[in-house]
Amino acid sequence: MNFCERAETNDEQAAWQGGAVSQIDTTEKLSDDPETGSSLLPLCGLGVAGIAMLGWICALAWGAWRLVDWLLF
């Protein structure tokens, strides 16, 4: 089935339903204002995860530094 046939089929279906309104068209208006209270908890969670990740990186770097110091001296 090519695009022309599909377009004709959609037009015929819209005409059969009694209007030229596509199924994509909507009368609902989406709100432009996101909820600010719902984004604070995930942001705090990401902050805690970031701090924990930095802690692990520092601990691994410190351990590697001690290992290299012990091997060389």
mmCIF file of N, CA, C and O in Angstrom:
data_model
loop_
_atom_site.group_PDB
_atom_site.id
_atom_site.type_symbol
_atom_site.label_atom_id
_atom_site.label_comp_id
_atom_site.label_asym_id
_atom_site.label_seq_id
_atom_site.Cartn_x
_atom_site.Cartn_y
_atom_site.Cartn_z
ATOM 1 N N MET A 1 0.857 -1.171 0.000
ATOM 2 C CA MET A 1 0.000 0.000 0.000
ATOM 3 C C MET A 1 0.902 1.231 0.000
ATOM 4 O O MET A 1 1.778 1.357 0.828
ATOM 5 N N ASN A 2 0.676 2.117 -0.932
ATOM 6 C CA ASN A 2 1.497 3.322 -0.963
ATOM 7 C C ASN A 2 0.806 4.462 -0.212
ATOM 8 O O ASN A 2 -0.307 4.333 0.281
ATOM 9 N N PHE A 3 1.495 5.590 -0.134
ATOM 10 C CA PHE A 3 0.986 6.710 0.665
ATOM 11 C C PHE A 3 -0.287 7.316 0.077
ATOM 12 O O PHE A 3 -1.153 7.760 0.810
ATOM 13 N N CYS A 4 -0.399 7.342 -1.235
ATOM 14 C CA CYS A 4 -1.602 7.915 -1.851
ATOM 15 C C CYS A 4 -2.838 7.098 -1.493
ATOM 16 O O CYS A 4 -3.883 7.654 -1.163
ATOM 17 N N GLU A 5 -2.704 5.773 -1.553
ATOM 18 C CA GLU A 5 -3.838 4.927 -1.212
ATOM 19 C C GLU A 5 -4.207 5.090 0.255
ATOM 20 O O GLU A 5 -5.371 5.117 0.612
ATOM 21 N N ARG A 6 -3.191 5.212 1.113
ATOM 22 C CA ARG A 6 -3.451 5.371 2.542
ATOM 23 C C ARG A 6 -4.154 6.710 2.812
ATOM 24 O O ARG A 6 -5.066 6.776 3.625
ATOM 25 N N ALA A 7 -3.727 7.771 2.121
ATOM 26 C CA ALA A 7 -4.362 9.077 2.299
ATOM 27 C C ALA A 7 -5.813 9.031 1.836
ATOM 28 O O ALA A 7 -6.703 9.588 2.479
ATOM 29 N N GLU A 8 -6.066 8.361 0.718
ATOM 30 C CA GLU A 8 -7.441 8.246 0.247
ATOM 31 C C GLU A 8 -8.284 7.458 1.241
ATOM 32 O O GLU A 8 -9.429 7.798 1.491
ATOM 33 N N THR A 9 -7.697 6.438 1.808
ATOM 34 C CA THR A 9 -8.426 5.626 2.777
ATOM 35 C C THR A 9 -8.767 6.463 4.011
ATOM 36 O O THR A 9 -9.881 6.395 4.527
ATOM 37 N N ASN A 10 -7.826 7.275 4.486
ATOM 38 C CA ASN A 10 -8.096 8.132 5.638
ATOM 39 C C ASN A 10 -9.168 9.168 5.321
ATOM 40 O O ASN A 10 -10.039 9.443 6.146
ATOM 41 N N ASP A 11 -9.103 9.754 4.116
ATOM 42 C CA ASP A 11 -10.119 10.735 3.720
ATOM 43 C C ASP A 11 -11.493 10.075 3.622
ATOM 44 O O ASP A 11 -12.496 10.641 4.047
ATOM 45 N N GLU A 12 -11.530 8.898 3.050
ATOM 46 C CA GLU A 12 -12.807 8.192 2.939
ATOM 47 C C GLU A 12 -13.359 7.852 4.325
ATOM 48 O O GLU A 12 -14.552 7.965 4.569
ATOM 49 N N GLN A 13 -12.472 7.459 5.232
ATOM 50 C CA GLN A 13 -12.920 7.111 6.578
ATOM 51 C C GLN A 13 -13.457 8.349 7.293
ATOM 52 O O GLN A 13 -14.479 8.285 7.982
ATOM 53 N N ALA A 14 -12.774 9.509 7.118
ATOM 54 C CA ALA A 14 -13.243 10.738 7.749
ATOM 55 C C ALA A 14 -14.591 11.153 7.161
ATOM 56 O O ALA A 14 -15.484 11.595 7.891
ATOM 57 N N ALA A 15 -14.751 10.996 5.853
ATOM 58 C CA ALA A 15 -16.026 11.343 5.228
ATOM 59 C C ALA A 15 -17.122 10.385 5.685
ATOM 60 O O ALA A 15 -18.268 10.788 5.895
ATOM 61 N N TRP A 16 -16.797 9.126 5.853
ATOM 62 C CA TRP A 16 -17.773 8.141 6.295
ATOM 63 C C TRP A 16 -18.217 8.412 7.729
ATOM 64 O O TRP A 16 -19.365 8.204 8.084
ATOM 65 N N GLN A 17 -17.310 8.930 8.567
ATOM 66 C CA GLN A 17 -17.650 9.225 9.956
ATOM 67 C C GLN A 17 -18.463 10.510 10.076
ATOM 68 O O GLN A 17 -18.936 10.830 11.140
ATOM 69 N N GLY A 18 -18.568 11.248 8.990
ATOM 70 C CA GLY A 18 -19.426 12.416 9.002
ATOM 71 C C GLY A 18 -18.685 13.722 9.180
ATOM 72 O O GLY A 18 -19.295 14.749 9.426
ATOM 73 N N GLY A 19 -17.380 13.722 9.053
ATOM 74 C CA GLY A 19 -16.632 14.967 9.182
ATOM 75 C C GLY A 19 -15.216 14.778 8.700
ATOM 76 O O GLY A 19 -14.753 13.669 8.469
ATOM 77 N N ALA A 20 -14.549 15.882 8.528
ATOM 78 C CA ALA A 20 -13.168 15.837 8.055
ATOM 79 C C ALA A 20 -12.191 15.982 9.203
ATOM 80 O O ALA A 20 -11.062 16.395 9.022
ATOM 81 N N VAL A 21 -12.622 15.646 10.397
ATOM 82 C CA VAL A 21 -11.759 15.776 11.564
ATOM 83 C C VAL A 21 -10.869 14.540 11.652
ATOM 84 O O VAL A 21 -11.352 13.413 11.614
ATOM 85 N N SER A 22 -9.594 14.772 11.753
ATOM 86 C CA SER A 22 -8.648 13.674 11.859
ATOM 87 C C SER A 22 -8.659 13.119 13.274
ATOM 88 O O SER A 22 -9.054 13.782 14.225
ATOM 89 N N GLN A 23 -8.186 11.892 13.420
ATOM 90 C CA GLN A 23 -8.096 11.301 14.745
ATOM 91 C C GLN A 23 -6.996 11.957 15.560
ATOM 92 O O GLN A 23 -6.980 11.860 16.776
ATOM 93 N N ILE A 24 -6.075 12.623 14.906
ATOM 94 C CA ILE A 24 -4.976 13.288 15.597
ATOM 95 C C ILE A 24 -5.446 14.587 16.239
ATOM 96 O O ILE A 24 -4.964 14.987 17.282
ATOM 97 N N ASP A 25 -6.400 15.251 15.614
ATOM 98 C CA ASP A 25 -6.901 16.520 16.141
ATOM 99 C C ASP A 25 -7.554 16.300 17.503
ATOM 100 O O ASP A 25 -8.228 15.313 17.723
ATOM 101 N N THR A 26 -7.356 17.251 18.373
ATOM 102 C CA THR A 26 -7.942 17.134 19.703
ATOM 103 C C THR A 26 -8.466 18.493 20.135
ATOM 104 O O THR A 26 -7.967 19.521 19.717
ATOM 105 N N THR A 27 -9.471 18.460 20.973
ATOM 106 C CA THR A 27 -10.018 19.716 21.471
ATOM 107 C C THR A 27 -9.467 20.042 22.845
ATOM 108 O O THR A 27 -9.744 21.102 23.376
ATOM 109 N N GLU A 28 -8.704 19.115 23.431
ATOM 110 C CA GLU A 28 -8.148 19.370 24.757
ATOM 111 C C GLU A 28 -6.984 20.341 24.666
ATOM 112 O O GLU A 28 -6.193 20.282 23.751
ATOM 113 N N LYS A 29 -6.889 21.207 25.635
ATOM 114 C CA LYS A 29 -5.769 22.129 25.698
ATOM 115 C C LYS A 29 -4.817 21.609 26.765
ATOM 116 O O LYS A 29 -5.195 21.395 27.901
ATOM 117 N N LEU A 30 -3.578 21.394 26.363
ATOM 118 C CA LEU A 30 -2.583 20.910 27.298
ATOM 119 C C LEU A 30 -2.114 22.058 28.173
ATOM 120 O O LEU A 30 -1.916 23.169 27.702
ATOM 121 N N SER A 31 -1.928 21.786 29.439
ATOM 122 C CA SER A 31 -1.485 22.853 30.336
ATOM 123 C C SER A 31 -0.014 23.138 30.107
ATOM 124 O O SER A 31 0.795 22.239 29.929
ATOM 125 N N ASP A 32 0.349 24.420 30.110
ATOM 126 C CA ASP A 32 1.724 24.839 29.891
ATOM 127 C C ASP A 32 2.516 24.868 31.186
ATOM 128 O O ASP A 32 3.732 24.938 31.163
ATOM 129 N N ASP A 33 1.850 24.845 32.329
ATOM 130 C CA ASP A 33 2.520 24.951 33.614
ATOM 131 C C ASP A 33 2.741 23.564 34.211
ATOM 132 O O ASP A 33 1.791 22.893 34.589
ATOM 133 N N PRO A 34 4.003 23.123 34.297
ATOM 134 C CA PRO A 34 4.242 21.835 34.951
ATOM 135 C C PRO A 34 4.090 21.974 36.461
ATOM 136 O O PRO A 34 4.225 23.059 37.019
ATOM 137 N N GLU A 35 3.813 20.881 37.109
ATOM 138 C CA GLU A 35 3.685 20.905 38.560
ATOM 139 C C GLU A 35 5.069 21.034 39.176
ATOM 140 O O GLU A 35 5.933 20.196 38.952
ATOM 141 N N THR A 36 5.292 22.086 39.948
ATOM 142 C CA THR A 36 6.614 22.315 40.504
ATOM 143 C C THR A 36 6.876 21.447 41.719
ATOM 144 O O THR A 36 8.004 21.090 41.995
ATOM 145 N N GLY A 37 5.874 21.077 42.464
ATOM 146 C CA GLY A 37 6.062 20.272 43.661
ATOM 147 C C GLY A 37 6.500 18.848 43.358
ATOM 148 O O GLY A 37 7.174 18.220 44.162
ATOM 149 N N SER A 38 6.151 18.340 42.212
ATOM 150 C CA SER A 38 6.470 16.953 41.899
ATOM 151 C C SER A 38 7.899 16.777 41.416
ATOM 152 O O SER A 38 8.394 15.667 41.349
ATOM 153 N N SER A 39 8.588 17.854 41.057
ATOM 154 C CA SER A 39 9.950 17.717 40.541
ATOM 155 C C SER A 39 11.005 17.912 41.630
ATOM 156 O O SER A 39 12.181 17.705 41.376
ATOM 157 N N LEU A 40 10.615 18.292 42.834
ATOM 158 C CA LEU A 40 11.590 18.536 43.897
ATOM 159 C C LEU A 40 12.150 17.234 44.456
ATOM 160 O O LEU A 40 13.365 17.123 44.678
ATOM 161 N N LEU A 41 11.326 16.245 44.651
ATOM 162 C CA LEU A 41 11.784 14.979 45.218
ATOM 163 C C LEU A 41 12.768 14.257 44.292
ATOM 164 O O LEU A 41 13.829 13.826 44.758
ATOM 165 N N PRO A 42 12.495 14.123 43.006
ATOM 166 C CA PRO A 42 13.486 13.488 42.133
ATOM 167 C C PRO A 42 14.787 14.280 42.048
ATOM 168 O O PRO A 42 15.865 13.698 41.946
ATOM 169 N N LEU A 43 14.689 15.590 42.118
ATOM 170 C CA LEU A 43 15.897 16.413 42.074
ATOM 171 C C LEU A 43 16.753 16.183 43.314
ATOM 172 O O LEU A 43 17.978 16.060 43.223
ATOM 173 N N CYS A 44 16.134 16.080 44.472
ATOM 174 C CA CYS A 44 16.873 15.768 45.706
ATOM 175 C C CYS A 44 17.471 14.368 45.626
ATOM 176 O O CYS A 44 18.606 14.143 46.076
ATOM 177 N N GLY A 45 16.745 13.427 45.077
ATOM 178 C CA GLY A 45 17.261 12.073 44.911
ATOM 179 C C GLY A 45 18.477 12.027 44.006
ATOM 180 O O GLY A 45 19.456 11.335 44.285
ATOM 181 N N LEU A 46 18.434 12.802 42.928
ATOM 182 C CA LEU A 46 19.597 12.870 42.040
ATOM 183 C C LEU A 46 20.784 13.528 42.734
ATOM 184 O O LEU A 46 21.931 13.141 42.513
ATOM 185 N N GLY A 47 20.517 14.518 43.566
ATOM 186 C CA GLY A 47 21.593 15.160 44.314
ATOM 187 C C GLY A 47 22.259 14.197 45.284
ATOM 188 O O GLY A 47 23.492 14.142 45.381
ATOM 189 N N VAL A 48 21.455 13.421 46.001
ATOM 190 C CA VAL A 48 22.000 12.437 46.935
ATOM 191 C C VAL A 48 22.793 11.372 46.182
ATOM 192 O O VAL A 48 23.886 10.964 46.611
ATOM 193 N N ALA A 49 22.284 10.924 45.044
ATOM 194 C CA ALA A 49 23.001 9.929 44.238
ATOM 195 C C ALA A 49 24.314 10.497 43.721
ATOM 196 O O ALA A 49 25.329 9.798 43.676
ATOM 197 N N GLY A 50 24.314 11.764 43.338
ATOM 198 C CA GLY A 50 25.547 12.398 42.870
ATOM 199 C C GLY A 50 26.585 12.509 43.970
ATOM 200 O O GLY A 50 27.776 12.262 43.743
ATOM 201 N N ILE A 51 26.155 12.859 45.177
ATOM 202 C CA ILE A 51 27.081 12.952 46.310
ATOM 203 C C ILE A 51 27.647 11.569 46.645
ATOM 204 O O ILE A 51 28.854 11.421 46.890
ATOM 205 N N ALA A 52 26.799 10.549 46.617
ATOM 206 C CA ALA A 52 27.261 9.183 46.884
ATOM 207 C C ALA A 52 28.257 8.729 45.814
ATOM 208 O O ALA A 52 29.270 8.088 46.118
ATOM 209 N N MET A 53 27.998 9.084 44.576
ATOM 210 C CA MET A 53 28.907 8.713 43.496
ATOM 211 C C MET A 53 30.258 9.395 43.671
ATOM 212 O O MET A 53 31.310 8.764 43.510
ATOM 213 N N LEU A 54 30.247 10.664 44.016
ATOM 214 C CA LEU A 54 31.512 11.367 44.261
ATOM 215 C C LEU A 54 32.255 10.774 45.446
ATOM 216 O O LEU A 54 33.488 10.685 45.442
ATOM 217 N N GLY A 55 31.532 10.336 46.468
ATOM 218 C CA GLY A 55 32.158 9.683 47.607
ATOM 219 C C GLY A 55 32.858 8.399 47.209
ATOM 220 O O GLY A 55 33.993 8.135 47.635
ATOM 221 N N TRP A 56 32.204 7.574 46.378
ATOM 222 C CA TRP A 56 32.834 6.338 45.919
ATOM 223 C C TRP A 56 34.057 6.622 45.062
ATOM 224 O O TRP A 56 35.080 5.929 45.165
ATOM 225 N N ILE A 57 33.975 7.620 44.197
ATOM 226 C CA ILE A 57 35.117 7.964 43.351
ATOM 227 C C ILE A 57 36.293 8.418 44.205
ATOM 228 O O ILE A 57 37.438 8.001 43.981
ATOM 229 N N CYS A 58 36.028 9.236 45.207
ATOM 230 C CA CYS A 58 37.108 9.692 46.099
ATOM 231 C C CYS A 58 37.692 8.527 46.896
ATOM 232 O O CYS A 58 38.912 8.442 47.080
ATOM 233 N N ALA A 59 36.841 7.623 47.369
ATOM 234 C CA ALA A 59 37.329 6.464 48.122
ATOM 235 C C ALA A 59 38.191 5.562 47.241
ATOM 236 O O ALA A 59 39.250 5.081 47.682
ATOM 237 N N LEU A 60 37.787 5.337 46.012
ATOM 238 C CA LEU A 60 38.586 4.521 45.101
ATOM 239 C C LEU A 60 39.901 5.201 44.753
ATOM 240 O O LEU A 60 40.953 4.543 44.676
ATOM 241 N N ALA A 61 39.865 6.504 44.540
ATOM 242 C CA ALA A 61 41.099 7.234 44.247
ATOM 243 C C ALA A 61 42.046 7.191 45.442
ATOM 244 O O ALA A 61 43.263 7.007 45.281
ATOM 245 N N TRP A 62 41.515 7.356 46.649
ATOM 246 C CA TRP A 62 42.348 7.299 47.846
ATOM 247 C C TRP A 62 42.964 5.911 48.008
ATOM 248 O O TRP A 62 44.150 5.767 48.309
ATOM 249 N N GLY A 63 42.169 4.852 47.779
ATOM 250 C CA GLY A 63 42.687 3.494 47.869
ATOM 251 C C GLY A 63 43.755 3.219 46.829
ATOM 252 O O GLY A 63 44.778 2.574 47.115
ATOM 253 N N ALA A 64 43.539 3.695 45.611
ATOM 254 C CA ALA A 64 44.548 3.518 44.564
ATOM 255 C C ALA A 64 45.829 4.268 44.909
ATOM 256 O O ALA A 64 46.937 3.765 44.682
ATOM 257 N N TRP A 65 45.683 5.470 45.451
ATOM 258 C CA TRP A 65 46.864 6.254 45.862
ATOM 259 C C TRP A 65 47.655 5.515 46.947
ATOM 260 O O TRP A 65 48.880 5.443 46.897
ATOM 261 N N ARG A 66 46.953 4.960 47.923
ATOM 262 C CA ARG A 66 47.620 4.211 48.996
ATOM 263 C C ARG A 66 48.296 2.949 48.447
ATOM 264 O O ARG A 66 49.398 2.591 48.870
ATOM 265 N N LEU A 67 47.650 2.278 47.499
ATOM 266 C CA LEU A 67 48.231 1.070 46.914
ATOM 267 C C LEU A 67 49.508 1.405 46.141
ATOM 268 O O LEU A 67 50.526 0.717 46.269
ATOM 269 N N VAL A 68 49.454 2.448 45.339
ATOM 270 C CA VAL A 68 50.639 2.869 44.567
ATOM 271 C C VAL A 68 51.740 3.304 45.532
ATOM 272 O O VAL A 68 52.922 2.963 45.330
ATOM 273 N N ASP A 69 51.411 4.021 46.561
ATOM 274 C CA ASP A 69 52.403 4.455 47.550
ATOM 275 C C ASP A 69 53.044 3.257 48.221
ATOM 276 O O ASP A 69 54.264 3.216 48.430
ATOM 277 N N TRP A 70 52.249 2.230 48.540
ATOM 278 C CA TRP A 70 52.779 1.042 49.207
ATOM 279 C C TRP A 70 53.675 0.222 48.270
ATOM 280 O O TRP A 70 54.682 -0.320 48.674
ATOM 281 N N LEU A 71 53.272 0.157 46.969
ATOM 282 C CA LEU A 71 54.066 -0.616 46.005
ATOM 283 C C LEU A 71 55.390 0.048 45.663
ATOM 284 O O LEU A 71 56.392 -0.632 45.453
ATOM 285 N N LEU A 72 55.425 1.362 45.601
ATOM 286 C CA LEU A 72 56.626 2.069 45.159
ATOM 287 C C LEU A 72 57.595 2.352 46.298
ATOM 288 O O LEU A 72 58.810 2.472 46.068
ATOM 289 N N PHE A 73 57.121 2.467 47.505
ATOM 290 C CA PHE A 73 58.034 2.859 48.592
ATOM 291 C C PHE A 73 58.093 1.861 49.660
ATOM 292 O O PHE A 73 57.591 1.052 50.093
#
